[in-house]
Short mmCIF file of C-alpha atoms (C1' of nucleotides) in Angstrom, two decimals:
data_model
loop_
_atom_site.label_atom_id
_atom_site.label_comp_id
_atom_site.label_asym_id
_atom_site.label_seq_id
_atom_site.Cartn_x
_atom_site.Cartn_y
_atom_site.Cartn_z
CA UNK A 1 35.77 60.96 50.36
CA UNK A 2 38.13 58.85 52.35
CA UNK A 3 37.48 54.91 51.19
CA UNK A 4 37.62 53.17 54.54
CA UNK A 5 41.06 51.29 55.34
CA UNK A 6 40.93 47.60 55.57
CA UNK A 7 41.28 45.64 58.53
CA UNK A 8 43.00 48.01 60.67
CA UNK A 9 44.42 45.40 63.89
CA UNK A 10 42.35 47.61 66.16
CA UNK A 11 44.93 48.94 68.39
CA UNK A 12 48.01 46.91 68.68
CA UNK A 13 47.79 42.71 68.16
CA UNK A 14 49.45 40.44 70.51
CA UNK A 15 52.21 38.99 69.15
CA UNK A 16 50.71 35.50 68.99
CA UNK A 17 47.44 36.80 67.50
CA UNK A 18 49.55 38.49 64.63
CA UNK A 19 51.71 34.96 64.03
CA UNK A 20 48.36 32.98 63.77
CA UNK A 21 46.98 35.72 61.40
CA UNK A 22 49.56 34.89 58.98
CA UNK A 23 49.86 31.30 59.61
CA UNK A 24 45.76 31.63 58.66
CA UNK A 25 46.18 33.40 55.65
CA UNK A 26 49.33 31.49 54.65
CA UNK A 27 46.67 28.43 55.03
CA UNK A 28 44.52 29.94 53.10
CA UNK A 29 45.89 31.13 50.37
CA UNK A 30 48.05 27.69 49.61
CA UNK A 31 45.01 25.33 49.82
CA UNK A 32 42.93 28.13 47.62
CA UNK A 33 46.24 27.50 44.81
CA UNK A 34 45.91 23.84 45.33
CA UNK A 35 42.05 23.01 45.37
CA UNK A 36 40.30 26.29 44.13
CA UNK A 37 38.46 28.12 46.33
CA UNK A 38 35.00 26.88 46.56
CA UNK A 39 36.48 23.06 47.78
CA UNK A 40 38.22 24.99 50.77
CA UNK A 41 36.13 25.17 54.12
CA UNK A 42 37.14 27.60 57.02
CA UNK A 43 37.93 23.96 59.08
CA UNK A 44 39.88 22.85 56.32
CA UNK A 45 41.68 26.29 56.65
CA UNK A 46 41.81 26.21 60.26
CA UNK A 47 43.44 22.65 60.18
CA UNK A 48 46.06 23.53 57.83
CA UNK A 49 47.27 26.42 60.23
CA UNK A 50 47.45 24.44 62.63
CA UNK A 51 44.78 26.49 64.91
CA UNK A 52 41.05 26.66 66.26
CA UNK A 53 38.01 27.36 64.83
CA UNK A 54 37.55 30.13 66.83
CA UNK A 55 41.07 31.65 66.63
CA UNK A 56 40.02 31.99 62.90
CA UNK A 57 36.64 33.30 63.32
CA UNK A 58 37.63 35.96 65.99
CA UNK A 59 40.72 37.02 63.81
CA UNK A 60 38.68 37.47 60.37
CA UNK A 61 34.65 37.22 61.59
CA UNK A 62 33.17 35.73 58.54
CA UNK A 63 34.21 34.01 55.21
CA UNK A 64 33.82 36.92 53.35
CA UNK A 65 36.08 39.29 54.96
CA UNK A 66 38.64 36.43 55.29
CA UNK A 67 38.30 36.64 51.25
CA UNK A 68 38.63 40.31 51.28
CA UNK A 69 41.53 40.02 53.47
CA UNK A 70 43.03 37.61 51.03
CA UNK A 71 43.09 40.02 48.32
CA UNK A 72 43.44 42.78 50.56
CA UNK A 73 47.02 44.09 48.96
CA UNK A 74 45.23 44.56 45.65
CA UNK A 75 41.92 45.62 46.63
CA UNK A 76 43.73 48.33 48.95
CA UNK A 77 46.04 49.65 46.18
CA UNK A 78 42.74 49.72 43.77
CA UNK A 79 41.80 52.15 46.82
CA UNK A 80 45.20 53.87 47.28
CA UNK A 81 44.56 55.10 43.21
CA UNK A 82 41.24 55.68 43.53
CA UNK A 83 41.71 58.62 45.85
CA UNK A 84 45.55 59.34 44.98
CA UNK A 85 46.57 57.43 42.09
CA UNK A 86 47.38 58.71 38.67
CA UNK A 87 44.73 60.05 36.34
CA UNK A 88 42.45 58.83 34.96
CA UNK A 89 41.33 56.74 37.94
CA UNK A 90 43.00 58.70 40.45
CA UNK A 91 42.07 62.59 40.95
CA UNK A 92 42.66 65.25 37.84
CA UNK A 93 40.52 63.30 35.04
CA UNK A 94 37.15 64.76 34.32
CA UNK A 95 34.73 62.91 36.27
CA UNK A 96 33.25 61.04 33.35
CA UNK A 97 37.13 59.77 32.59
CA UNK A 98 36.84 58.54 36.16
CA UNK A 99 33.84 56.95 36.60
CA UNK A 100 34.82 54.75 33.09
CA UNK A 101 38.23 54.16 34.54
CA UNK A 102 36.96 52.77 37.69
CA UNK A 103 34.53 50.46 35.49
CA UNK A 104 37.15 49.27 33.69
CA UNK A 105 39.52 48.69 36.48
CA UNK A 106 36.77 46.67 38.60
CA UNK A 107 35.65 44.60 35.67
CA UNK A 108 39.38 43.30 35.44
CA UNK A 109 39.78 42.96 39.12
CA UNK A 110 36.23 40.96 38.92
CA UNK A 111 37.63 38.70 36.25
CA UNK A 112 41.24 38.27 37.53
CA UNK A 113 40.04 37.52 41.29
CA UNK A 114 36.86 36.08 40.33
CA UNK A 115 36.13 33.72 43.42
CA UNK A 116 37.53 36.04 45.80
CA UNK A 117 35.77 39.05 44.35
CA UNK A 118 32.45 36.84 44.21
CA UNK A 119 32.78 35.62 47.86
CA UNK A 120 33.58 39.11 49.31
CA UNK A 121 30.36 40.05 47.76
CA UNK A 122 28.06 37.26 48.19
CA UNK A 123 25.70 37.37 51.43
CA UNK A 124 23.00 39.70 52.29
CA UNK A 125 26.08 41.65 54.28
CA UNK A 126 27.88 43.11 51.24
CA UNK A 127 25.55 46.22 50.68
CA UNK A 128 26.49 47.35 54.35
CA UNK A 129 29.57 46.64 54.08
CA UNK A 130 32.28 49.77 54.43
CA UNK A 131 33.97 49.08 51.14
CA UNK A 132 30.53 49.27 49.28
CA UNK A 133 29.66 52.55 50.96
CA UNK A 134 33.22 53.66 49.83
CA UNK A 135 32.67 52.79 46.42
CA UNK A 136 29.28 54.27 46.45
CA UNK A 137 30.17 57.71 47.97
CA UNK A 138 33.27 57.55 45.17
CA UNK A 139 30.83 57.31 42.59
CA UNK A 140 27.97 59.33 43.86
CA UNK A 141 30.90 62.38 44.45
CA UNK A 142 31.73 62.03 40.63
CA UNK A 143 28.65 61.82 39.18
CA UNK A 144 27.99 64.56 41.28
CA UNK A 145 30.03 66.64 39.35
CA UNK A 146 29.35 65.28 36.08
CA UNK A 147 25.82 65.42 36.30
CA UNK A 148 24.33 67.64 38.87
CA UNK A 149 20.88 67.27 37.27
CA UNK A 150 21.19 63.51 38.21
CA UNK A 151 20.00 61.37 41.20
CA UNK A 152 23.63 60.92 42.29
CA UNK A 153 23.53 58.16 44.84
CA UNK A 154 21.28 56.21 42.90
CA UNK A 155 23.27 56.41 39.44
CA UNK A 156 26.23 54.80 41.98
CA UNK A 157 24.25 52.47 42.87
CA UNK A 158 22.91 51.44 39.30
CA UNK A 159 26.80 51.47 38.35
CA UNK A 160 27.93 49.50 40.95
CA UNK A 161 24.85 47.18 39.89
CA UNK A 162 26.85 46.42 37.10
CA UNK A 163 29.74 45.64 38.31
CA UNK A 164 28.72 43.36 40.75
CA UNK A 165 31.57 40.41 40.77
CA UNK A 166 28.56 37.34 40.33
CA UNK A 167 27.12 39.37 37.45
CA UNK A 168 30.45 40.03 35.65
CA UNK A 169 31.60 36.54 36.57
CA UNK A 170 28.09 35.39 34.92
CA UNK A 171 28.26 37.20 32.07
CA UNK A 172 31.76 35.92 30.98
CA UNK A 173 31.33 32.24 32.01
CA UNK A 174 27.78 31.24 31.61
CA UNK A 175 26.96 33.67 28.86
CA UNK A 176 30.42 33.84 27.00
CA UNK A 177 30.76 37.64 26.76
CA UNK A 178 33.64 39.15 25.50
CA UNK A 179 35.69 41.34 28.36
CA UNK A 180 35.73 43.70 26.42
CA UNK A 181 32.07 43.98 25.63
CA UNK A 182 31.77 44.44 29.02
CA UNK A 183 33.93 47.10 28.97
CA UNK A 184 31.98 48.93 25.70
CA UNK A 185 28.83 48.32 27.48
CA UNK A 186 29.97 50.33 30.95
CA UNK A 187 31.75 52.94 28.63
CA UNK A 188 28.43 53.49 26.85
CA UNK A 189 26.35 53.46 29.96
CA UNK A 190 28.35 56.17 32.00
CA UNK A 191 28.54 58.43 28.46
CA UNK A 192 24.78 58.65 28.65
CA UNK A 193 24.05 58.84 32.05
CA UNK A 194 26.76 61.55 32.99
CA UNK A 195 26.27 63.90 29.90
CA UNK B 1 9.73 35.69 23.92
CA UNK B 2 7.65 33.03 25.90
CA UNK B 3 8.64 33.52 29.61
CA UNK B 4 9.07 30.31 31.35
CA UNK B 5 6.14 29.08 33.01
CA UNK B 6 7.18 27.98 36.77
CA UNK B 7 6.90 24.69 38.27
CA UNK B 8 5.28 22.36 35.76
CA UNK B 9 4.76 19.44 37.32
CA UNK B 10 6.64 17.04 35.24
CA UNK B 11 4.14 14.88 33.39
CA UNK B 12 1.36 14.21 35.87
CA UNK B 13 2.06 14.41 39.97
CA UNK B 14 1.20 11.06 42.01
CA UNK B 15 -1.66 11.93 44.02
CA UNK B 16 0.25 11.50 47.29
CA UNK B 17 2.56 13.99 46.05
CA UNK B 18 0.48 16.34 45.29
CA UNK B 19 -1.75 15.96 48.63
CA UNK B 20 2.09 16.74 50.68
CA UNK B 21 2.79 19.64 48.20
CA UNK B 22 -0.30 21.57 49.36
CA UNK B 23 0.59 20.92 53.00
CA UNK B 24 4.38 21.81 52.35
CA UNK B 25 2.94 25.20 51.00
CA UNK B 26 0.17 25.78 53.30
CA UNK B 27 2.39 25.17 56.07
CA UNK B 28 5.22 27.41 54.73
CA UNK B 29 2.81 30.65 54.46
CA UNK B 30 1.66 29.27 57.97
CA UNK B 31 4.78 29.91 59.46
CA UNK B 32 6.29 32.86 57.42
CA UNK B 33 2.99 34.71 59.02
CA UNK B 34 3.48 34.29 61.97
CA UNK B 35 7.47 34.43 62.54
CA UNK B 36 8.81 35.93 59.33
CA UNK B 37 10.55 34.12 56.88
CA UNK B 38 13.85 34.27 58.39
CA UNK B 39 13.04 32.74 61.53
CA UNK B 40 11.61 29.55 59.52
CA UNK B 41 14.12 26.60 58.85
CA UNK B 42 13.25 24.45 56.85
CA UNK B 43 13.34 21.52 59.16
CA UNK B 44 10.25 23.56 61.18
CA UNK B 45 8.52 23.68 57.72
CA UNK B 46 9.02 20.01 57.34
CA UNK B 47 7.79 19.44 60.94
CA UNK B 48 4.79 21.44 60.62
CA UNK B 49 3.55 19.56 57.51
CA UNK B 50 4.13 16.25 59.02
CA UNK B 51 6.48 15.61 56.46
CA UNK B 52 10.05 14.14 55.74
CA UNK B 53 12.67 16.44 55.35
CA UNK B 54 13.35 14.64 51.94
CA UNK B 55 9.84 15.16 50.66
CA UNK B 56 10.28 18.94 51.06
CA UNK B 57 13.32 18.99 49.06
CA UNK B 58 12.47 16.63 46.47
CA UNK B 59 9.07 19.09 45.87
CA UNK B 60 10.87 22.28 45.85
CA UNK B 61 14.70 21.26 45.57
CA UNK B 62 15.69 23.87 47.70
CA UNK B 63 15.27 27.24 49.73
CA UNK B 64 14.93 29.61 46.70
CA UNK B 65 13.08 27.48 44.96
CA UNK B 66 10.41 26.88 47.77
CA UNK B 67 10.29 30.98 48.20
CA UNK B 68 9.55 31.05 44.66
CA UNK B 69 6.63 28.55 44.51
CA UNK B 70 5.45 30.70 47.62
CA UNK B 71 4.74 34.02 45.44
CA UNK B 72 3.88 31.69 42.42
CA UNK B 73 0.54 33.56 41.99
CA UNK B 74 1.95 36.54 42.01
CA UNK B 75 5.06 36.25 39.98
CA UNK B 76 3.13 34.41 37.21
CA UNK B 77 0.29 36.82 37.00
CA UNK B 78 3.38 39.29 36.73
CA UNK B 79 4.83 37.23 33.39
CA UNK B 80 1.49 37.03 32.25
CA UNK B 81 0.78 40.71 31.88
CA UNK B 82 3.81 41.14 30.29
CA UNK B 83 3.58 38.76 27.60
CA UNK B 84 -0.20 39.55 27.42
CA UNK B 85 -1.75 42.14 29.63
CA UNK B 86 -2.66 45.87 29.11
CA UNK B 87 -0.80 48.04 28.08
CA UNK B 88 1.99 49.87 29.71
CA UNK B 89 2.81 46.62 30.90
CA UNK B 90 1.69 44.62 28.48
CA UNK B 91 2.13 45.05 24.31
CA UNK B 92 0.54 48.22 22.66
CA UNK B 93 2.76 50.69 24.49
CA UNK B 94 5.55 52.11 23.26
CA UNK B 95 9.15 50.00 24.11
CA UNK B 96 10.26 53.03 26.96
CA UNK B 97 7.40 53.03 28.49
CA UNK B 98 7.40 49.35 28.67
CA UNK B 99 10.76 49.21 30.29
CA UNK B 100 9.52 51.76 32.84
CA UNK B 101 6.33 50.09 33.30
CA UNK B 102 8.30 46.67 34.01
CA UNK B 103 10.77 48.55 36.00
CA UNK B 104 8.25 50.43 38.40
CA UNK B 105 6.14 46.91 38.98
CA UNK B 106 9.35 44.98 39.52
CA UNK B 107 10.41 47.92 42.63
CA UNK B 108 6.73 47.59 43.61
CA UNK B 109 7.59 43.60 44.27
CA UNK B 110 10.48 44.00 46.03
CA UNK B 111 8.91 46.20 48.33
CA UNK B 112 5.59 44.41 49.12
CA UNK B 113 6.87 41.03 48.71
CA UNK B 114 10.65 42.07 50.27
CA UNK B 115 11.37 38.72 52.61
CA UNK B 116 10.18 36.00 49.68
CA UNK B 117 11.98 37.85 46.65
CA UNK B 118 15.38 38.32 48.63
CA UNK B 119 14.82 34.95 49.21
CA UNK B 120 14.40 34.09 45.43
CA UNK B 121 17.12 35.92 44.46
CA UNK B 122 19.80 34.51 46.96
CA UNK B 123 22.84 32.65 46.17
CA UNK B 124 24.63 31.95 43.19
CA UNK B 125 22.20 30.30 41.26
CA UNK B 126 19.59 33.41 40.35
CA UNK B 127 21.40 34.34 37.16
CA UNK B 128 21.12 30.85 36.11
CA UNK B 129 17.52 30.63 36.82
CA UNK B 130 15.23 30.81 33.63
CA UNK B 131 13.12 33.03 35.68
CA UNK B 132 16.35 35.58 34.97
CA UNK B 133 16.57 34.66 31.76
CA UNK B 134 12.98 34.90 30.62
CA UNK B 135 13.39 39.01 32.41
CA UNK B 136 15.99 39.61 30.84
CA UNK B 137 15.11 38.36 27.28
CA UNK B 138 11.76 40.56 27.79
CA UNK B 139 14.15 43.50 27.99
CA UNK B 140 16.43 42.77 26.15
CA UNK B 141 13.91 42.99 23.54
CA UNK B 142 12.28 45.95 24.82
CA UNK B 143 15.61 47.58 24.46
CA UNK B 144 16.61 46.28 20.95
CA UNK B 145 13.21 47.99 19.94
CA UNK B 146 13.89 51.26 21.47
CA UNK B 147 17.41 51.49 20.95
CA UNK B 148 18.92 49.53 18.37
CA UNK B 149 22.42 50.93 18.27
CA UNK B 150 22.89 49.74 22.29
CA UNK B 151 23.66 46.35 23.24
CA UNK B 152 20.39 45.15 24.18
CA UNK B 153 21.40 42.65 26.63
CA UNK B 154 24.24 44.65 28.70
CA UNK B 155 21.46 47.33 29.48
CA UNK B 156 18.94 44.66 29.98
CA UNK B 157 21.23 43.24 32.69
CA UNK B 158 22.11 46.81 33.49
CA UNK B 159 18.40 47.57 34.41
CA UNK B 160 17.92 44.05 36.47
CA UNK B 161 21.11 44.98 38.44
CA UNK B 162 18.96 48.39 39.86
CA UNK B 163 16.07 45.90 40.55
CA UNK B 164 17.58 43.17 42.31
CA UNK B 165 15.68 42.68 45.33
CA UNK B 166 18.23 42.82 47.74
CA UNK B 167 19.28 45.79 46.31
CA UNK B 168 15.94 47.56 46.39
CA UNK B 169 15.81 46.71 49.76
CA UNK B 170 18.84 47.73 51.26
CA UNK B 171 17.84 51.41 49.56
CA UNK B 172 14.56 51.85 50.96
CA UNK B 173 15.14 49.84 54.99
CA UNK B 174 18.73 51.12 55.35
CA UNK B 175 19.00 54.13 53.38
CA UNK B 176 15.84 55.49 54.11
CA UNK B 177 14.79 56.05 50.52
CA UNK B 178 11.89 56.38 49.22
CA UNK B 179 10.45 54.07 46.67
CA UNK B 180 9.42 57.52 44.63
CA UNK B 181 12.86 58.10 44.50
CA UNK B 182 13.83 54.50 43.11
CA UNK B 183 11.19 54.49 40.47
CA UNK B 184 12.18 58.31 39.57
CA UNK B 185 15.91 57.03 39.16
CA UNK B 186 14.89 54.02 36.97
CA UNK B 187 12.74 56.26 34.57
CA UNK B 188 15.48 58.29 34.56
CA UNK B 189 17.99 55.77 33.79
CA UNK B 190 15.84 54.07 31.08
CA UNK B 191 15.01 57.03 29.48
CA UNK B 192 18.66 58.01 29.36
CA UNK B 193 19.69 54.82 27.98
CA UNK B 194 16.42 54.70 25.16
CA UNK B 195 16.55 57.65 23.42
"C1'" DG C 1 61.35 38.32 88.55
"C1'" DC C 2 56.56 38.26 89.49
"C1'" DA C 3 51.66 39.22 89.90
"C1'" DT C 4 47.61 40.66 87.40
"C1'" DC C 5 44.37 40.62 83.96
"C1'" DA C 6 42.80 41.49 79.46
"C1'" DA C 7 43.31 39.30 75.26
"C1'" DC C 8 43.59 35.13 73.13
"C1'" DC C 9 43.26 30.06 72.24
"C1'" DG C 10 41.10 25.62 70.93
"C1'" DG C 11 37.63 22.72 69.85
"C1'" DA C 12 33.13 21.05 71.27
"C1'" DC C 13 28.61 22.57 70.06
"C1'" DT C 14 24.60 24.52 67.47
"C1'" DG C 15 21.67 25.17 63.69
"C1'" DA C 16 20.70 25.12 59.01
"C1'" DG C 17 20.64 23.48 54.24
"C1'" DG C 18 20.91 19.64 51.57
"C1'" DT C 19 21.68 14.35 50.40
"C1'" DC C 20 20.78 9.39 50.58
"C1'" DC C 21 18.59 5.11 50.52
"C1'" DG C 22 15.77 1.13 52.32
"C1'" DG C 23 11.18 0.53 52.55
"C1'" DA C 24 6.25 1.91 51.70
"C1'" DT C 25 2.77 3.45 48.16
"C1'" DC C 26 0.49 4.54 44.27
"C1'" DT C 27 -0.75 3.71 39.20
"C1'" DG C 28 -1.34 1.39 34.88
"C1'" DC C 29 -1.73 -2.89 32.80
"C1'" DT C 30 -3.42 -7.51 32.39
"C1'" DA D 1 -8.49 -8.14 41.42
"C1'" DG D 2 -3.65 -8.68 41.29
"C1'" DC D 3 0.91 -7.72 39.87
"C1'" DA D 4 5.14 -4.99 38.55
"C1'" DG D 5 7.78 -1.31 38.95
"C1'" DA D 6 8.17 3.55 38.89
"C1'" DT D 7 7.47 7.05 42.16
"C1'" DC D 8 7.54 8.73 46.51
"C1'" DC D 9 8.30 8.80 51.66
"C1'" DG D 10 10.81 9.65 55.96
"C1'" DG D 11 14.33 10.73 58.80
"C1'" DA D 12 19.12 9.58 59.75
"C1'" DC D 13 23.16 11.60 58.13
"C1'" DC D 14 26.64 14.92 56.19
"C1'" DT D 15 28.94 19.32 55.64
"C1'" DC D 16 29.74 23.68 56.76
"C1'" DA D 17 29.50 28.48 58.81
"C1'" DG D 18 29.45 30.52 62.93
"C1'" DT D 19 29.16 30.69 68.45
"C1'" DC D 20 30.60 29.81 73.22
"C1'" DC D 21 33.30 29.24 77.14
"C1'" DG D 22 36.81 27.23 80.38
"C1'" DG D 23 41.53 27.30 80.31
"C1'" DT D 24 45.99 29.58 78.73
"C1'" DT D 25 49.28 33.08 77.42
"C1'" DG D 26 51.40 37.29 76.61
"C1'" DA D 27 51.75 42.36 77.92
"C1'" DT D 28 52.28 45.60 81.64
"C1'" DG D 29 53.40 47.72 86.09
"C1'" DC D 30 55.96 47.03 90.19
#
DNA sequence: GCATCAACCGGACTGAGGTCCGGATCTGCT
DNA sequence: AGCAGATCCGGACCTCAGTCCGGTTGATGC
């Protein structure tokens, strides 16, 4: 049940490496604030630093984990409470609690970080990705407990489903839902599923 | 509750046009045979047809698009039994057992048809689609039948999120599951959800 | 201080999806 | 048949993510 820790600089990063890192995601983040994220290319982002192409690439590997790296602090603390936060997302909650919590909590992550949240998931990679797995096996060990009779892994899966960032991000924009709704809607499904 | 009907030529097609969407297509399935669809560009599909790169994407105005046209048969024979084939499918059978029906053909798709519905289902655009639309007003209503006090069209996105393609894929190639298992989960979770 | 070498750097290059537009072609009307 | 003009064609062109590799730099041991 340990959620995988985020871009760990694999054993110690030349100093230089570590400077361009943050001139990168320095880069980054300030054109994101000025132009929004989808009118920022990883040349663009590369050019502002000041550095190559493949300085960028070998430092972050695709656009996606660059985004996840980008909202790394608050995607790692959403971790950090996850496994040893206060109830009721964090251990000492009854499963159900938990399982809601976490639904509620990504829904508003999905809304407040909506481009990065969408990039980090979009591509055929995301399923395979560590963080999924960690979310999954999170899920799958509560609804373990909450409903033994129940195809664990899969009920993760159909949760996590739902709170896929595009979806959410869909639902809101395109289709005008009410946050909240949202919310009512998760609540409702993991009450009948996990009881 | 009409489901969109796919690709209507707009008024009537100039015979040339016609004559280069056949070859577009013909070549397409050509191709996809013989290398898989992810080692076709669309540049080779171009070149194969003897056509102009612009004539491809005027026809089928891009990737998804041109995946979709390729399992046209069998996508609109699909929306035709649900709007007006036998029952479980079809209307006569109870709302559930609809739902399951739908969701047991849809897992059924993404497993024969994997390469061209992942394809479909890429990028950004597939919630906008009408194709997603016309699904999920089917359900919706479905749902709204069964289960009146639910929010029919959460839990009709709800049950599209467990069949997205990619999804279904990534369950049964990388986890190793069985497709029993992902049609046992879905009658489980529409059950749970209509009743 | 210096040699050694792995790690790192930059930016040219590739490949793919998608756009654009001048010129060719078809169709309906007279 | 002949004309007008809407439709369509082709392929050059653009952007962008991601790769590759010859040259450089920083860490380490002496």
């Amino acid at each position: 049940m340990d959620l995988p820790v985020v871009q760990p600089p694999a054993v110690t990063e030349r100093a230089d490496a570590a400077r361009n890192r943050q001139k990168i995601l320095c880069s980054a983040r300030r054109l994101i604030a000025e132009r929004g994220l989808e009118h920022v290319s990883m040349d663009d982002i590369a050019a502002d630093a000041g550095v190559g192409k493949g300085t960028l690439f070998r430092r972050f590997g695709d656009r996606a984990s660059l985004a996840h790296a980008l909202l790394d602090s608050t995607e790692s603390e959403f971790q950090e409470q996850l496994i040893r936060g206060e109830p009721p997302l964090g251990p000492g909650a009854p499963p159900c609690q938990r399982v809601i919590a976490f639904g509620e909590a990504m829904i508003d992550l999905c809304v407040d970080r909506r481009d990065l949240m969408a990039e980090v998931q979009a591509g055929p990679r995301w399923l395979r990705t560590n963080i999924y797995s960690g979310y999954r096996a999170h899920l799958a060990y509560l609804v373990a407990q909450a409903a033994p009779e129940q195809d664990a892994e899969f009920v993760a899966d159909t949760l996590l489903g739902v709170l896929r960032a595009d979806l959410v991000n869909h639902l809101v924009t395109d289709r005008g839902m009410e946050v909240e709704r949202l919310k009512d809607g998760f609540r409702a499904l993991a009450t009948s599923l996990l009881s």
